[in-house]
Coordinates of N, CA and C in Angstrom, one line a residue:
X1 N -17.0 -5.0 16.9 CA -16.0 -5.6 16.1 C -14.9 -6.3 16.9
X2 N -14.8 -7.2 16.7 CA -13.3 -8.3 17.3 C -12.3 -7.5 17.1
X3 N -11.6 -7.7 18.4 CA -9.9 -7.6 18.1 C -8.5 -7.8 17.3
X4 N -9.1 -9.4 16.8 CA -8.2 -10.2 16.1 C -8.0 -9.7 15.2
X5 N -7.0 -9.6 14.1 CA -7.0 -9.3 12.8 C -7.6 -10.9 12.4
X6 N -9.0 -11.3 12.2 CA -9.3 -12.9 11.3 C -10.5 -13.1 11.9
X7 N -10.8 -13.5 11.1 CA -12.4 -13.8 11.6 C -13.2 -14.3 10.1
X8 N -14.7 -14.9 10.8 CA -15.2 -15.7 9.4 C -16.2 -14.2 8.6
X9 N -15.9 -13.3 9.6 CA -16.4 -12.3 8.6 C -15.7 -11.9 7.2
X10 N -14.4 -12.5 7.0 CA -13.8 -11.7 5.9 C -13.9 -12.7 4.8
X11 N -14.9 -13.8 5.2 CA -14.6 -15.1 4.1 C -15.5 -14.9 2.9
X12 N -16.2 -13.8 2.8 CA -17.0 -13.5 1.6 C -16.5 -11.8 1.0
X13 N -15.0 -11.7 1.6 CA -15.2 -9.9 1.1 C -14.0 -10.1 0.3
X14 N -14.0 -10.0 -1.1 CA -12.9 -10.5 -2.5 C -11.8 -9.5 -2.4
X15 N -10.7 -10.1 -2.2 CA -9.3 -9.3 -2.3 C -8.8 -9.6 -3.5
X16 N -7.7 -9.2 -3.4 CA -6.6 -9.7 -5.1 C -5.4 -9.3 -4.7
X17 N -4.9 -10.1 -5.3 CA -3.1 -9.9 -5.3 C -2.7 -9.1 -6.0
X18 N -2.0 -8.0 -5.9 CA -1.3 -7.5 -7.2 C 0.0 -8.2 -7.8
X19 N 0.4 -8.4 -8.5 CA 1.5 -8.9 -9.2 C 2.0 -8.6 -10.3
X20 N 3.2 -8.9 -10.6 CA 3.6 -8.2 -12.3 C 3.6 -9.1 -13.0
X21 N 3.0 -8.5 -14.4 CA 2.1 -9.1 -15.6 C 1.5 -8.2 -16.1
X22 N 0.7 -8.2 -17.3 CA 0.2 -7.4 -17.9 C -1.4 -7.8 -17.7
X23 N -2.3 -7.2 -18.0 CA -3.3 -6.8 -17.9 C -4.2 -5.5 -18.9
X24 N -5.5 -5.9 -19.1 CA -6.3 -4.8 -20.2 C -6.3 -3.6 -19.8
X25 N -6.1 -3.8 -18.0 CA -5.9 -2.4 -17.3 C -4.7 -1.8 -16.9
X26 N -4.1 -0.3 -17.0 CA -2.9 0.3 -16.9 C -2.9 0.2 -15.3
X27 N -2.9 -1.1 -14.2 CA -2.0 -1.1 -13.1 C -0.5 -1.5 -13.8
X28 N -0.2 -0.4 -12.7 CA 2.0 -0.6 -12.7 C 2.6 -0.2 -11.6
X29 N 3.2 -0.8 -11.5 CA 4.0 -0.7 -9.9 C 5.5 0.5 -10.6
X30 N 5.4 1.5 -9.5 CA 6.6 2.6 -10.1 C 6.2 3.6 -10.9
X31 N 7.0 4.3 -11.7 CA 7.1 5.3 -12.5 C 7.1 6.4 -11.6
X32 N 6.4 7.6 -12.3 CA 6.1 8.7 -11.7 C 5.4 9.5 -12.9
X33 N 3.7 8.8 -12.7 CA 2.9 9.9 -13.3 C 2.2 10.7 -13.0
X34 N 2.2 10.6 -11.3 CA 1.6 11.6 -10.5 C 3.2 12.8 -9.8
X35 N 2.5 13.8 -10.3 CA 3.3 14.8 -9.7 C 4.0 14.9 -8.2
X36 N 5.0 14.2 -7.8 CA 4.6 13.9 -6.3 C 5.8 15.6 -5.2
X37 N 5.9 15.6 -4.2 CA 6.4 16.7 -3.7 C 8.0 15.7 -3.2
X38 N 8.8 16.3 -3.3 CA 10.0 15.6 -2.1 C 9.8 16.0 -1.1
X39 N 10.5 14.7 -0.1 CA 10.4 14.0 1.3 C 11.0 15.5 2.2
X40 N 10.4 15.4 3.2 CA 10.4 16.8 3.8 C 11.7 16.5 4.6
X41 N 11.8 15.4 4.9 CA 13.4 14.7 5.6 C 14.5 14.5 4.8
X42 N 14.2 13.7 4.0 CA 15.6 13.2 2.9 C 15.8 14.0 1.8
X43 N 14.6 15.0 1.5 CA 14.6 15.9 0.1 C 14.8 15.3 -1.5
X44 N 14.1 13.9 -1.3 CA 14.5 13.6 -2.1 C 12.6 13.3 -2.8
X45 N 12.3 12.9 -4.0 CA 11.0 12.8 -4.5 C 10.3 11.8 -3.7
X46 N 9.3 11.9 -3.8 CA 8.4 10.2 -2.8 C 8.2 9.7 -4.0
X47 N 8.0 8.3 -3.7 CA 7.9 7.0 -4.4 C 6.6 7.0 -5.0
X48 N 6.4 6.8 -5.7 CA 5.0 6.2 -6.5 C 5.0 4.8 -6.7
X49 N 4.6 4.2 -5.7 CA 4.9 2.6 -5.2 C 4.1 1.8 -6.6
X50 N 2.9 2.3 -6.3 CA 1.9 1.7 -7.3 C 1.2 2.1 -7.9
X51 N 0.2 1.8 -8.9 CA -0.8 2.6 -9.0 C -1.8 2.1 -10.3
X52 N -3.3 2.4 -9.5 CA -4.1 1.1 -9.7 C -5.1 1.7 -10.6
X53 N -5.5 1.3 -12.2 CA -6.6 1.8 -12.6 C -7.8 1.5 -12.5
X54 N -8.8 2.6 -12.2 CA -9.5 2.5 -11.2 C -10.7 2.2 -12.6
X55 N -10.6 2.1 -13.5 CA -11.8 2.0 -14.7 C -12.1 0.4 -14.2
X56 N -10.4 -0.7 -13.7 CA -11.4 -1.7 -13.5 C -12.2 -1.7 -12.6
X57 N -13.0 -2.7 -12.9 CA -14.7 -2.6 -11.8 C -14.2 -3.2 -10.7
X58 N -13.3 -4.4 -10.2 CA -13.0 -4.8 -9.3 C -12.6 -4.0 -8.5
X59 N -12.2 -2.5 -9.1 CA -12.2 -2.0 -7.8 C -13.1 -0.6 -7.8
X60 N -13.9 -1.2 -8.3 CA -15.1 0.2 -8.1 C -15.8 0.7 -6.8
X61 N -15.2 -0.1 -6.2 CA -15.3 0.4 -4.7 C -14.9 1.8 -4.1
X62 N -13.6 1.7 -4.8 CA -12.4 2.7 -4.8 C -12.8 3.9 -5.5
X63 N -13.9 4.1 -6.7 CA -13.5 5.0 -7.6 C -14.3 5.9 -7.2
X64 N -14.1 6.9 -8.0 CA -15.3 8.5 -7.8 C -15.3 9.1 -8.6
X65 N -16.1 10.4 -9.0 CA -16.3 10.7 -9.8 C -14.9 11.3 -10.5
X66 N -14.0 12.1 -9.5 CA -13.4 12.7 -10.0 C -11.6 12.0 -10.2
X67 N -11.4 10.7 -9.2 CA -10.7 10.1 -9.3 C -10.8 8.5 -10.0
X68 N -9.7 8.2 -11.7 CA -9.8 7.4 -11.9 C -8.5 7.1 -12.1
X69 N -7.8 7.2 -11.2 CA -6.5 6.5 -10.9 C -6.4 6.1 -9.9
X70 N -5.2 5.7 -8.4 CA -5.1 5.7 -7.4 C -3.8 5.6 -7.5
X71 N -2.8 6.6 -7.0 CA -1.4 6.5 -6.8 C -1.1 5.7 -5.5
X72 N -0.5 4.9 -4.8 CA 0.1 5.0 -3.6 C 1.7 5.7 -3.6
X73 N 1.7 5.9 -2.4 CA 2.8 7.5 -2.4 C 3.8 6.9 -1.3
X74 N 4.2 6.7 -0.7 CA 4.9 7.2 0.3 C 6.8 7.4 -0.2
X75 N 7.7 7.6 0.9 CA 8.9 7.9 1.1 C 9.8 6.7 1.2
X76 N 10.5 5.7 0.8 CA 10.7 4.0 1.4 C 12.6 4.3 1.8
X77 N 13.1 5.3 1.6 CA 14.1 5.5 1.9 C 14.4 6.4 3.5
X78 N 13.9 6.7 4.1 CA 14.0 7.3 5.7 C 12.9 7.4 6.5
X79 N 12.7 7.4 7.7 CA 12.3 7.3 8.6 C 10.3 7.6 8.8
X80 N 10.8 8.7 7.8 CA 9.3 9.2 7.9 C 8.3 8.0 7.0
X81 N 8.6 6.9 6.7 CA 7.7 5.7 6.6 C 7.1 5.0 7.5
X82 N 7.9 5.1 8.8 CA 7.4 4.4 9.9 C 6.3 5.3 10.7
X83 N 6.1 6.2 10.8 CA 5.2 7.2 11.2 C 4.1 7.6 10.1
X84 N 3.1 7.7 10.5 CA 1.4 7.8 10.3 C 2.0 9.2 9.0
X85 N 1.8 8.8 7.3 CA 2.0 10.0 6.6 C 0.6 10.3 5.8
X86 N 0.4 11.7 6.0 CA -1.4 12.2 5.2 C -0.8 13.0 3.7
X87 N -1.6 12.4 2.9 CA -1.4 13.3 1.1 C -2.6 13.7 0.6
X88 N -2.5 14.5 0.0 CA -3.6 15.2 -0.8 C -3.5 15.2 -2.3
X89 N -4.7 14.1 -3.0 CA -4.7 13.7 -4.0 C -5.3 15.0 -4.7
X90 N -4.9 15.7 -6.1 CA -5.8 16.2 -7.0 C -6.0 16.1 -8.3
X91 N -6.7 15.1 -8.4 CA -7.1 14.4 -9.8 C -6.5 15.3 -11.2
X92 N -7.3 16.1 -10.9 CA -7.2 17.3 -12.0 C -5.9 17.9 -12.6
X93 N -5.0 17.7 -11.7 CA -3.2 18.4 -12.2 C -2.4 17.3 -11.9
X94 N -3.0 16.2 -11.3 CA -2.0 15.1 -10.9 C -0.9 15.5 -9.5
X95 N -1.6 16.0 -9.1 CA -0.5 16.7 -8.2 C -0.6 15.8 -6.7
X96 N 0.9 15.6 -5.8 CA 0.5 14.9 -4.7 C 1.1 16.0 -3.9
X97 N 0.4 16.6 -2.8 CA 0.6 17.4 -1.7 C 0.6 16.4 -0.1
X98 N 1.5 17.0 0.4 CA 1.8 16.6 1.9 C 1.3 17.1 3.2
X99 N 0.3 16.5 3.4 CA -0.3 17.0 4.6 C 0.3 16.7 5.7
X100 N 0.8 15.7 6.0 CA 1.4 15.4 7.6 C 2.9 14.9 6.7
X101 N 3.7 14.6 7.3 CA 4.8 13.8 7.3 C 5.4 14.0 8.6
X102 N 5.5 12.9 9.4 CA 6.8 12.8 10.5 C 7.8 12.4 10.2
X103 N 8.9 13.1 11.3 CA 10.2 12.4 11.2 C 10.9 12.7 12.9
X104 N 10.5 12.0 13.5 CA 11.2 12.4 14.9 C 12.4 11.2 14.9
X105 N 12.4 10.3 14.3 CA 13.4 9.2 14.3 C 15.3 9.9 13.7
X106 N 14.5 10.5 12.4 CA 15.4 11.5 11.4 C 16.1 10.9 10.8
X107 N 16.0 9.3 10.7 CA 16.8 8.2 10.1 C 16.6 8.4 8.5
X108 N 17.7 8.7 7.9 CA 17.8 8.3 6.1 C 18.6 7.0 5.6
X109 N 18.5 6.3 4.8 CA 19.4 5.2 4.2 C 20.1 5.3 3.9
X110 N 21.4 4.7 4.1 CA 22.6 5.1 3.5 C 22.3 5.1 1.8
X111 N 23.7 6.2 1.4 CA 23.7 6.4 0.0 C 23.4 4.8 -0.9
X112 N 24.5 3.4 -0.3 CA 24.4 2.4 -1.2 C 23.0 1.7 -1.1
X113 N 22.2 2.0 -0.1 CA 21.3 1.0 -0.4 C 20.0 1.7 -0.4
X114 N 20.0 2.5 -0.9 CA 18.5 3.4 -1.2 C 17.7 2.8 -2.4
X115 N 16.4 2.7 -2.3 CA 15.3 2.5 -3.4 C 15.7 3.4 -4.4
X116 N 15.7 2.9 -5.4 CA 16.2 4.0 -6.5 C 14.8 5.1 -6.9
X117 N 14.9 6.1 -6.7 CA 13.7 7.4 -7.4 C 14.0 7.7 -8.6
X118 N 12.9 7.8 -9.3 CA 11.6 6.9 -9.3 C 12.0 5.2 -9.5
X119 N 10.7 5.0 -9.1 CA 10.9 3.3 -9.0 C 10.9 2.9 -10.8
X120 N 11.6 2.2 -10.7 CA 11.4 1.4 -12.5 C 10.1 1.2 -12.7
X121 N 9.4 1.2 -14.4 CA 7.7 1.0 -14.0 C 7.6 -0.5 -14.8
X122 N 6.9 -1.1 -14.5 CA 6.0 -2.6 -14.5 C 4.7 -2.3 -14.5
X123 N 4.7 -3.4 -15.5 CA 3.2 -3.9 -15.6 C 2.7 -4.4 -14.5
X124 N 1.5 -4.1 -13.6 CA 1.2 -5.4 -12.6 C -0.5 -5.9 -13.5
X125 N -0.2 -6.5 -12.5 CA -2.3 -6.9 -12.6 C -2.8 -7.4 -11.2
X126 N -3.8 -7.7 -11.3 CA -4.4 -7.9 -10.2 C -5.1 -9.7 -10.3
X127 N -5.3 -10.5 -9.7 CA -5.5 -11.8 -9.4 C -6.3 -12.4 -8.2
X128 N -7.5 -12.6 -8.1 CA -8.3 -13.4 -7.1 C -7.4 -13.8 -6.3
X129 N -7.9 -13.3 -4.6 CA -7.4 -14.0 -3.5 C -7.4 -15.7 -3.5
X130 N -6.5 -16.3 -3.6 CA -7.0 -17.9 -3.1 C -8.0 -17.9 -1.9
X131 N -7.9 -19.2 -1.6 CA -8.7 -19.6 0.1 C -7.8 -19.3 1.2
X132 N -6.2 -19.4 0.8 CA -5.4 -19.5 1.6 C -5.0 -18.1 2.4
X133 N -5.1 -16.8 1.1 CA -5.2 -15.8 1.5 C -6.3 -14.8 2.6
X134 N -7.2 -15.7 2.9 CA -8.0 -15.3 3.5 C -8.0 -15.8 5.1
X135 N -7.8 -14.7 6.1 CA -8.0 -15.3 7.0 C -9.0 -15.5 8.5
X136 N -9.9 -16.2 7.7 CA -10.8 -16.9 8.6 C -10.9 -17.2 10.4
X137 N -9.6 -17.8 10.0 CA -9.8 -18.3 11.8 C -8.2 -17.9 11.4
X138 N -7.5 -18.6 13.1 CA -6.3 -18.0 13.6 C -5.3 -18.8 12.2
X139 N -5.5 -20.1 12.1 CA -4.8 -20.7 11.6 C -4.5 -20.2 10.0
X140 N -5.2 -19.5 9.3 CA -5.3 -19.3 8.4 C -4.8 -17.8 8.2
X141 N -4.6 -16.9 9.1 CA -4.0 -16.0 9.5 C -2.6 -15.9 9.1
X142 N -2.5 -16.9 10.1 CA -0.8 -17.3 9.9 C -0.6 -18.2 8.7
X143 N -1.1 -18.4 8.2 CA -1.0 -18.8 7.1 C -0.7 -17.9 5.9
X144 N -1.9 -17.2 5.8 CA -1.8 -15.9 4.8 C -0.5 -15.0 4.9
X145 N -0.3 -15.0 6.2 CA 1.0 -14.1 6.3 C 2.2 -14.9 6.0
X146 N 2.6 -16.2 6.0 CA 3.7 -16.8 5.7 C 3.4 -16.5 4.1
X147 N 2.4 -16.1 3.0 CA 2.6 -16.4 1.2 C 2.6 -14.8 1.3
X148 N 2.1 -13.8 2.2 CA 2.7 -12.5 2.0 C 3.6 -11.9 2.1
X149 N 4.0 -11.4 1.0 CA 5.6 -10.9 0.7 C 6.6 -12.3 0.4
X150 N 6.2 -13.4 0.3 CA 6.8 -14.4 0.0 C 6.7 -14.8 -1.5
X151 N 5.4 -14.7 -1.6 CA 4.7 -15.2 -3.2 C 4.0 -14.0 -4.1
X152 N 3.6 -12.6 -3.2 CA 3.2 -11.2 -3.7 C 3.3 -10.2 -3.0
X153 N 3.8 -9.2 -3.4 CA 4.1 -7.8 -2.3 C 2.9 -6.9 -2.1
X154 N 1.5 -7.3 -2.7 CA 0.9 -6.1 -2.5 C -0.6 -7.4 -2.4
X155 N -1.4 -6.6 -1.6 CA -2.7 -7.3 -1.5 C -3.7 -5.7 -1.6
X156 N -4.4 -5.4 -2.3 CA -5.7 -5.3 -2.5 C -6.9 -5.2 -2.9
X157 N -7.8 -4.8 -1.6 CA -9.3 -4.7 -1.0 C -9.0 -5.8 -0.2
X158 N -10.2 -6.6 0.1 CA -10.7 -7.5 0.9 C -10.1 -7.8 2.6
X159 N -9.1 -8.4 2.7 CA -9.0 -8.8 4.0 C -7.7 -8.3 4.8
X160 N -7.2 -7.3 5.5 CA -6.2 -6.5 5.6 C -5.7 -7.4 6.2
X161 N -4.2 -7.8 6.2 CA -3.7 -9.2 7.4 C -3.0 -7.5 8.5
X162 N -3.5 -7.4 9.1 CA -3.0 -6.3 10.0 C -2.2 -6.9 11.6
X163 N -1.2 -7.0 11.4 CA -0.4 -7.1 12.9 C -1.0 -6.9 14.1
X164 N -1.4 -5.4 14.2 CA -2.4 -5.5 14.9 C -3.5 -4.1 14.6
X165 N -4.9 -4.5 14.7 CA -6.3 -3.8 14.0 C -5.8 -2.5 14.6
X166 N -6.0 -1.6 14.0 CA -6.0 0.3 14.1 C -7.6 0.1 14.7
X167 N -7.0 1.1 15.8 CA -8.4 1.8 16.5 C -8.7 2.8 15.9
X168 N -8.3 3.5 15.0 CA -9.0 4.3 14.7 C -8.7 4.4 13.1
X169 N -9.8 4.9 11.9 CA -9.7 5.0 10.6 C -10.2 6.1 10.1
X170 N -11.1 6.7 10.9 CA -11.7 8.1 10.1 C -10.7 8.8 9.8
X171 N -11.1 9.8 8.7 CA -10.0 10.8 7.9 C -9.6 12.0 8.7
X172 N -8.2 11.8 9.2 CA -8.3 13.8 9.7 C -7.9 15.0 9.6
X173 N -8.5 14.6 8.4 CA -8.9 16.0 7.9 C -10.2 16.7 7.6
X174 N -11.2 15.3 7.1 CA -12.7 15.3 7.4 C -13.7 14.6 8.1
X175 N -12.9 13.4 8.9 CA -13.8 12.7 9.7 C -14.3 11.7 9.2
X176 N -14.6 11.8 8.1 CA -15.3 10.4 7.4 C -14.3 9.3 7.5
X177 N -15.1 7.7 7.7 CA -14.1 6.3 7.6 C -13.2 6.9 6.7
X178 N -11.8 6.1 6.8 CA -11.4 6.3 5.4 C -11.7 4.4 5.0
X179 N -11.3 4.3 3.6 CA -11.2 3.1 3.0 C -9.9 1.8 2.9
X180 N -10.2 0.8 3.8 CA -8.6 0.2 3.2 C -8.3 0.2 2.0
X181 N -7.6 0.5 1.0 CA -7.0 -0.1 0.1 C -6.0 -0.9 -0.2
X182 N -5.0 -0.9 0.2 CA -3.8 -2.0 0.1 C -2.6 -2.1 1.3
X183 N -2.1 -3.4 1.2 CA -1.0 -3.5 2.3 C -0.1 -3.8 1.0
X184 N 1.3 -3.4 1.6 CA 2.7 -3.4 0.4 C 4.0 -4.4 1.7
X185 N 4.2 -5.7 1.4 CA 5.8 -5.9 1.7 C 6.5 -6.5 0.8
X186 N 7.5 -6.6 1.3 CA 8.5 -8.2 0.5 C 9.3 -8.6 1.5
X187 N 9.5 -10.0 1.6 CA 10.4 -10.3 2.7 C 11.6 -10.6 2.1
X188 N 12.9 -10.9 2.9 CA 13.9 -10.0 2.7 C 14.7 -11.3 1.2
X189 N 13.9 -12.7 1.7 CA 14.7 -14.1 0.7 C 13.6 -14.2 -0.2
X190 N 12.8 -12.7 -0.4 CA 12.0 -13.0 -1.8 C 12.2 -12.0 -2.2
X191 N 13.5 -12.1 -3.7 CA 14.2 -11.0 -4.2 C 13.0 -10.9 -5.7
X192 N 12.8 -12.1 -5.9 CA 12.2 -11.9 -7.3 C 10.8 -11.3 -7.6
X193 N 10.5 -11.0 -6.7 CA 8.8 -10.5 -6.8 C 8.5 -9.3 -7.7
X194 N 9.2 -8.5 -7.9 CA 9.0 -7.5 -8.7 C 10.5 -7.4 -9.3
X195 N 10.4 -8.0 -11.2 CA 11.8 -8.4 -11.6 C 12.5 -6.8 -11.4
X196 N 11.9 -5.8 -11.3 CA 13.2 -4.7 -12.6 C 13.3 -4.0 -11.1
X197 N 13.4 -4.5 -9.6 CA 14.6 -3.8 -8.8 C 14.4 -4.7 -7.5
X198 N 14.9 -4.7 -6.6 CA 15.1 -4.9 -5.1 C 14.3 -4.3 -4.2
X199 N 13.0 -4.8 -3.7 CA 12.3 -4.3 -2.9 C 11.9 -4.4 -2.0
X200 N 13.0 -4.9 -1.0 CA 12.8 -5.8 0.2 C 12.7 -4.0 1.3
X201 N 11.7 -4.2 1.5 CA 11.8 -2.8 3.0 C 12.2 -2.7 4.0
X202 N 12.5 -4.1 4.9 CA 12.2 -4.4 6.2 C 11.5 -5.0 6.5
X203 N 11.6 -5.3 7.8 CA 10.4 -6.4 8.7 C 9.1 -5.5 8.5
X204 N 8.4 -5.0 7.6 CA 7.3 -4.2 7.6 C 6.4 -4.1 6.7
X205 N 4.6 -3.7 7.0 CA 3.8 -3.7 6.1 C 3.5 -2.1 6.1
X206 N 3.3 -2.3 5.0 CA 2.8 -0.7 4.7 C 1.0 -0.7 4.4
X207 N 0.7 0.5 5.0 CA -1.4 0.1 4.7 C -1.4 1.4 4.3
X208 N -1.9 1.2 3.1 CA -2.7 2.8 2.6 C -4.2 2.9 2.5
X209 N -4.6 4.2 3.0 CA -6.0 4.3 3.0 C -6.5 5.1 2.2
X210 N -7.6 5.6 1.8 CA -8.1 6.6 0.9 C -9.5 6.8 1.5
X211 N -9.3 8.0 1.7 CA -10.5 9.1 2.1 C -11.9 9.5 0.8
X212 N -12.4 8.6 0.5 CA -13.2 9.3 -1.0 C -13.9 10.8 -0.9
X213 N -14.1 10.8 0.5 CA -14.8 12.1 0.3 C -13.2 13.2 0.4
X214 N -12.8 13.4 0.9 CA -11.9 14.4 0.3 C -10.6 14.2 -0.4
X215 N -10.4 13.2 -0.9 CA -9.4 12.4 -1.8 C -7.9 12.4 -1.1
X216 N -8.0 12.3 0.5 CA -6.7 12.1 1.3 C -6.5 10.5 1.3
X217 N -5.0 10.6 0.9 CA -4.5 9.3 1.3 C -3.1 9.5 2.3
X218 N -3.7 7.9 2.9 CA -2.9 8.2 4.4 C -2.0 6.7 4.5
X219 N -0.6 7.1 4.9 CA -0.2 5.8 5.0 C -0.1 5.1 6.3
X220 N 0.3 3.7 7.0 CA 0.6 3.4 8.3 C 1.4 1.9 8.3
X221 N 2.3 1.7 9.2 CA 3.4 0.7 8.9 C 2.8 0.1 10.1
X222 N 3.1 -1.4 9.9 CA 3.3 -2.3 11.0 C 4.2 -3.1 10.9
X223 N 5.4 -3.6 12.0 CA 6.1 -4.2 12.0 C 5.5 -6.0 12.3
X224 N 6.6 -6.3 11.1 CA 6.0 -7.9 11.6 C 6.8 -8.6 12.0

């Protein structure tokens, strides 16, 4: 496998944008319908960023027998975002358990400008990558990354725009690959992307993976 994050391998593998809009399927960015644990640093609840129903087929990649939802989870208010975080999905109670969380930085956000818990909920949907989002060669790389977080905050399946490629993906907790599922930003002069709050993060992407065989999801940030 190449180094680069781009290549003409990704020119046949179908991504989508997520965006807000409505849709036949219950994707929504926010709420809190999964049970989630508070941040082992800030003590405050984690985020339920998004969360994708998994009945549609476009992402039947994703689905399993016993999971037909997909929460993304993480903490967007201190430190332990920027460090590698492991969750334990269980379909059956909705419940989100914390397997790893770091915090050696021990950074929280000040009181005025914290993501509000829980996130407001929205409708999203999902929408076919363009050509543009796909990146092929170098030029198109940079490309993709100038309309990310510019024109939509979340991309996925198909083509991870990764800063730089993770050496390693297997689950560890069981070994098995895990699965990309989505990268999450907004950059800081694109306030409107998700109308009902302010979701600018930082210079940062967020990647969530999912483990199908033992239903861990893992998060990992790259600075851009």
């Amino acid at each position: 496998m190449i180094n680069e994050p781009y290549g003409q391998h990704w020119k046949g593998n179908k991504g989508f944008r997520a965006i807000e809009g409505s849709d036949v399927y219950n994707h929504r960015f926010g709420g809190q319908d999964w049970n989630v644990p508070k941040c082992q640093l800030c003590d405050e609840d984690l985020h339920q960023i998004l969360c994708f129903d998994l009945k549609d087929d476009r992402l039947s990649e994703l689905r399993t027998s016993k999971l037909e939802e997909l929460p993304l989870i993480s903490c967007l208010n201190c430190s332990t975002l920027w460090e590698p975080q492991l969750f334990q999905l269980n379909p059956s109670t909705k419940n989100v358990t914390i397997l790893i969380q770091n915090n050696s930085e021990e950074w929280i956000q000040d009181e005025e400008d914290k993501i509000p818990v829980p996130l407001p909920n929205t409708k999203f949907k999902l929408i076919d990558m363009s050509e543009e989002d796909i990146p092929v060669n170098e030029d198109a790389y940079y490309n993709a990354f100038d309309l990310f977080g510019q024109e939509y905050i979340c991309r996925v399946l198909g083509a991870p725009l990764y800063v730089e490629k993770p050496k390693d993906i297997s689950c560890p907790t069981c070994n098995h690959d895990m699965k990309y599922v989505s990268g999450v930003t907004q950059d800081f002069n694109a306030r409107d992307l998700v109308s009902v709050v302010d979701f600018f993060l930082g210079e940062m992407i967020i990647y969530f993976y999912l483990c199908k065989e033992c239903l861990t999801l893992k998060t990992e940030v790259q600075g851009t």
